[in-house]
Amino acid sequence: MSFELLSEPIRRYIRDQRWEELRPIQHAAISKILSTNDNYILASRTASGKTEAAFLPILSQTDFDHAGVQVLYISPLKALINDQFVRVEELCKYLDVPVTKWHGEANQSAKTRLIKRPQGIVLITPESLEAMLVNKPFNVKHLFGNLKFVVIDEIHSFIGTDRGTQLKSIISRLRNPPSPPFRIIGLSATIGDYVEAKRFTGNETGTKVLLDRSAKEVEAQFRYFEGSDSELPLDLVKDLYLETENNKALIFPNSRGRVEEVSVKLKKISDRVQGHSNYFSHHSSVDKDVREYVEFFAKNNRGQNFAIACTSTLELGIDIGTVDEVVQIDATNSISSLIQRLGRSGRRNSEKSRLILYATKPWSFLQSLACWALYQDGFIEPPETNSRPLDILVHQALSITKGSSGIEIELLVNQLKQNCAFEDLSISDIEEIIDHLTECDLFEKLRKEIIIGIEGEKVVNSRNFYSVFTTEDTFKVLSSGSPIGDIPFSPQIVEGENLLLAARIWKIIHVDFDAKRIHVIKALDGKKPSFSGTAASVHGSVRQKMLELLYSKEVFNVLNKASVMELGKLRKEFTPFNIQDFQTERPMRIKDGSVELFTFAGTKINNTIYLLLDLAGFECKLNTPSSSFEIETSATHLRAKWPALQSALQDIDEHLSDLIDKRPQILSFSKWGSLLPRKFQVELLKRKYYDFNEAIKFIDSCKFVENC
DNA sequence: GACCTGCTGCGGTTTG
């Protein structure tokens, strides 16, 4: 059937691969991509052959004899580009089509070759595309003027994020006439909202979703070990060692510091009992070469067991082969992330995924169980929607103006207005932002034209201009000249102190503040490094499920004895509140001089309620894991004042503007937001950090239930 | 107590 639709060289490739059959997503993609002109989102679990599902029909249909690049593949990670390059190149040998990697670390002469003779397939990052649009817009026309397909890998990592808005805008800029239209194919294992996914192409009605719901069977087990904030419980580490010693395992402990703690502790035990020594850590602060070695080891070693402790760096599709088991320590923040992590396990197609979920705190355990239960229900939290990306507009306005070396104001406004990333912003919004940028010397007006201003030059000529996310300043850690990693400066960075990094223990012998270098030697004992960061946000549906679990009688066969007991304890603790309506009723515990209010709401609603309580003069503390407020007041007083929390909304804009004055770092979630007029900074804060509409609904409907 | 992601172009010198 669909096999017959493919071109001869592609059929030969499939025969040479000795595939017994095409996977369901491949059948669907081949027949749909070849028989229609629609855009497609291919949603199917990890390792189900999505890359081939896109490329087999694309390569069959495309005539590569035309000048210009025919297919553009966009990836969120350089490492993923390097992996996919090998796969796609193998496939393209059958067609004699050249494939070029284009990212910051890709070979320069290959790029130069492509510019001399634009053809074939290019694999690129959004930031590299941005850089090209800014610095060499003529190359964009020259290379991509004849594009037939754009493939976006791991598209869920872009949907609903700032980086996604940037990419949407870039793709819209590539479509600038007179270029002929190209089709978009998005690939993902986890899509939480199909409408948002379709909108991502800029043409919702012309985009279809091909979905293969079949999931790999998962064998899961929850284990509970009560622990403290500082270190993991020893029993947990021992149990984890026994669990993973004869396996290939990926361990996700949720933070870089914990990653180091886990890998070093496991390695110590292993040294003592003469187990294998393949314990690694993998996260953003580990040196790139060290990380690549770890990836290489995992992928290419035969038979040897290993354990890699990692953060979300190993969550996306980097090819490390599959592992025997995935271990999660304390709760995942989202179901989407749980699915990505699960996808790493289960060696062969037929084999089950194996997942061990440890927890060290009651609320973390409950959150983990809630994510698991929602996953079992087939639920994935929807992405954020950002219909007014004011800050990204600032960035794109600067980028377009620099790229065209000055532009007529009217043309700039129209280009931004017609860009699908900004369709919900009005002409007057755009004009207001441009005027403000001009007042701040980021732009300069020359009659009808706009050019980059004095302050703007500093911004657009910086190497840091091309991305829309912020990163912290780091020090390079070196051992006899070889890089181990990059860590943010903290009070712990003092000569003589020991620290853990890249699964090893080091002693700091010298800190060079000018060169931002930390020189270390090997040591025997040390502390996990402290990394600053912001907690990932938790969706309301997860918190809602946590509440339901407290009052359900459901028995989970995935829990070990200790976690059954922990769930029992939590349920018993909340029995006296006797919540009946999970939508509106919330437990309120009366204490001596204070009340504890459990909102079971998502991060943004909690942020908003915190602000409103503060504005109403309440002293309060938000405990994130339990989603509860400790408020220094009496229940009667809180009940009386509660509906009036809304009164602060009358002049909320002034309150927020004051807040920005007092704590400018509250806008640090947005790299380009600081360049907006104040009015729009306030709006950004309202949309991205708070959620007043939902918070008001919550306040209106919320009924406190006290323990009796 | 808290994740992750990427990244000029040019001129000059050295190397194969």
Coordinates of N, CA, C and O (backbone and C1' of nucleotides) in Angstrom, one line a residue, chain A residues 78 125 128 284 291 311 463-464 471, chain B residues 1-9:
Chain A
K78 N 21.6 21.2 19.4 CA 22.7 20.9 18.5 C 23.0 19.4 18.5 O 23.2 18.8 17.4
T125 N 19.4 25.1 13.8 CA 18.7 25.5 15.1 C 18.0 26.8 14.8 O 18.4 27.6 13.9
S128 N 20.5 29.8 14.8 CA 21.3 29.9 13.7 C 20.5 30.6 12.5 O 21.1 31.3 11.7
S284 N 23.4 20.6 32.3 CA 23.9 21.7 31.5 C 25.3 22.2 32.0 O 26.0 22.9 31.3
R291 N 30.1 15.5 28.4 CA 28.7 15.0 28.1 C 28.7 14.1 26.8 O 28.1 13.1 26.8
T311 N 19.6 15.6 34.2 CA 18.5 16.5 34.3 C 17.7 16.3 33.0 O 18.0 15.4 32.3
R463 N 26.9 38.8 20.7 CA 26.7 37.4 20.4 C 25.5 36.8 21.0 O 24.9 35.8 20.5
N464 N 25.1 37.5 22.0 CA 23.9 37.0 22.8 C 22.6 37.4 22.2 O 21.5 37.0 22.8
T471 N 20.5 33.4 30.3 CA 21.3 32.4 31.0 C 22.2 33.1 32.0 O 22.4 34.3 31.9
Chain B
dG1 P 17.1 24.2 51.7 O5' 16.7 23.8 50.2 C5' 16.5 22.5 49.8 C4' 16.0 22.5 48.3 C3' 17.0 23.0 47.3 O3' 16.6 22.4 46.1 C1' 15.2 24.4 47.3
dA2 P 17.4 21.5 45.2 O5' 16.7 21.7 43.9 C5' 17.0 22.8 43.1 C4' 15.8 23.1 42.2 C3' 16.1 24.1 41.1 O3' 16.2 23.3 39.9 C1' 14.4 25.0 42.4
dC3 P 17.7 23.3 39.3 O5' 17.5 22.1 38.2 C5' 16.2 22.1 37.5 C4' 16.5 21.4 36.2 C3' 17.5 22.2 35.3 O3' 18.3 21.3 34.7 C1' 15.4 22.2 34.3
dC4 P 19.7 21.8 34.0 O5' 19.2 22.0 32.5 C5' 18.5 21.0 31.8 C4' 18.0 21.6 30.5 C3' 19.0 22.5 29.8 O3' 19.7 21.6 28.8 C1' 16.8 23.3 29.6
dT5 P 21.0 22.2 28.1 O5' 20.4 22.9 26.8 C5' 19.6 22.2 26.0 C4' 18.9 23.2 25.0 C3' 19.9 24.3 24.5 O3' 20.2 23.9 23.2 C1' 17.8 25.3 25.2
dG6 P 21.6 23.9 22.6 O5' 21.6 25.3 21.9 C5' 20.5 25.6 21.0 C4' 20.8 26.9 20.3 C3' 22.3 26.9 19.7 O3' 22.2 27.5 18.5 C1' 22.0 28.6 21.4
dC7 P 23.5 27.4 17.6 O5' 24.1 28.8 17.9 C5' 23.3 30.0 17.6 C4' 24.2 31.2 17.9 C3' 25.6 31.0 17.4 O3' 26.0 32.1 16.6 C1' 25.5 31.9 19.6
dT8 P 26.8 31.8 15.4 O5' 26.9 33.2 14.7 C5' 27.4 34.3 15.5 C4' 27.3 35.4 14.6 C3' 28.2 35.3 13.3 O3' 27.5 36.0 12.3 C1' 29.0 37.1 14.6
dG9 P 27.9 35.6 10.8 O5' 29.0 36.6 10.5 C5' 28.8 38.0 10.7 C4' 30.0 38.8 10.5 C3' 30.8 38.3 9.3 O3' 31.3 39.5 8.6 C1' 32.2 38.1 11.2

